[in-house]
CSV table of C-alpha atoms in Angstrom, one decimal:
chain,number,residue,atom,x,y,z
A,1021,UNK,CA,-3.9,22.0,11.1
A,1022,UNK,CA,-1.8,19.0,12.1
A,1023,UNK,CA,-1.4,17.4,8.7
A,1024,UNK,CA,2.4,17.9,8.9
A,1025,UNK,CA,2.4,15.8,12.1
A,1026,UNK,CA,0.0,13.0,11.2
A,1027,UNK,CA,0.1,13.1,7.4
A,1028,UNK,CA,-2.7,13.1,5.0
A,1029,UNK,CA,-5.0,10.1,4.5
A,1030,UNK,CA,-3.6,9.7,1.0
A,1031,UNK,CA,0.0,9.7,2.3
A,1032,UNK,CA,-0.9,7.1,4.9
A,1033,UNK,CA,-2.4,4.9,2.2
A,1034,UNK,CA,0.6,5.4,-0.1
A,1035,UNK,CA,2.9,4.3,2.8
A,1036,UNK,CA,0.7,1.1,3.3
A,1037,UNK,CA,0.8,0.5,-0.5
A,1038,UNK,CA,4.6,0.8,-0.7
A,1039,UNK,CA,5.0,-1.6,2.3
A,1040,UNK,CA,2.7,-4.2,0.7
A,1041,UNK,CA,4.6,-4.0,-2.5
A,1042,UNK,CA,7.8,-4.6,-0.7
A,1043,UNK,CA,6.4,-7.5,1.2
A,1044,UNK,CA,5.1,-9.0,-2.1
A,1045,UNK,CA,8.6,-8.6,-3.7
A,1046,UNK,CA,10.2,-10.3,-0.8
A,1047,UNK,CA,7.7,-13.2,-0.9
A,1048,UNK,CA,8.4,-13.5,-4.7
A,1049,UNK,CA,12.1,-13.7,-4.0
A,1050,UNK,CA,11.6,-16.5,-1.5
A,1051,UNK,CA,9.6,-18.4,-4.1
A,1052,UNK,CA,6.3,-18.1,-2.1
A,1053,UNK,CA,4.0,-17.4,-5.0
A,1054,UNK,CA,0.8,-17.9,-3.0
A,1055,UNK,CA,1.9,-15.1,-0.5
A,1056,UNK,CA,3.1,-13.0,-3.5
A,1057,UNK,CA,-0.4,-13.2,-5.1
A,1058,UNK,CA,-2.2,-12.4,-1.9
A,1059,UNK,CA,0.0,-9.4,-1.0
A,1060,UNK,CA,-0.2,-8.1,-4.6
A,1061,UNK,CA,-4.0,-8.3,-4.4
A,1062,UNK,CA,-4.0,-6.4,-1.1
A,1063,UNK,CA,-1.7,-3.7,-2.6
A,1064,UNK,CA,-4.0,-3.4,-5.6
A,1065,UNK,CA,-7.0,-2.8,-3.2
A,1066,UNK,CA,-5.0,-0.1,-1.4
A,1067,UNK,CA,-4.2,1.5,-4.8
A,1068,UNK,CA,-7.9,1.5,-5.6
A,1069,UNK,CA,-8.6,3.4,-2.3
A,1070,UNK,CA,-5.9,5.9,-3.3
A,1071,UNK,CA,-7.4,6.5,-6.7
A,1072,UNK,CA,-10.9,6.8,-5.2
A,1073,UNK,CA,-9.7,9.4,-2.7
A,1074,UNK,CA,-8.3,11.6,-5.5
A,1075,UNK,CA,-11.8,11.9,-7.1
């Protein structure tokens, strides 16, 4: 009923995923490979949740 107001769970996960990827890109540009790897791994786990929610 209020999906237009709060968004769907998949849309919220997608927004988190996009934010993590952007943070990872910025870390890579700074040359912080440790943070880049950590943020990329977090983004990958969010992507797995998105894929799991589709099934």
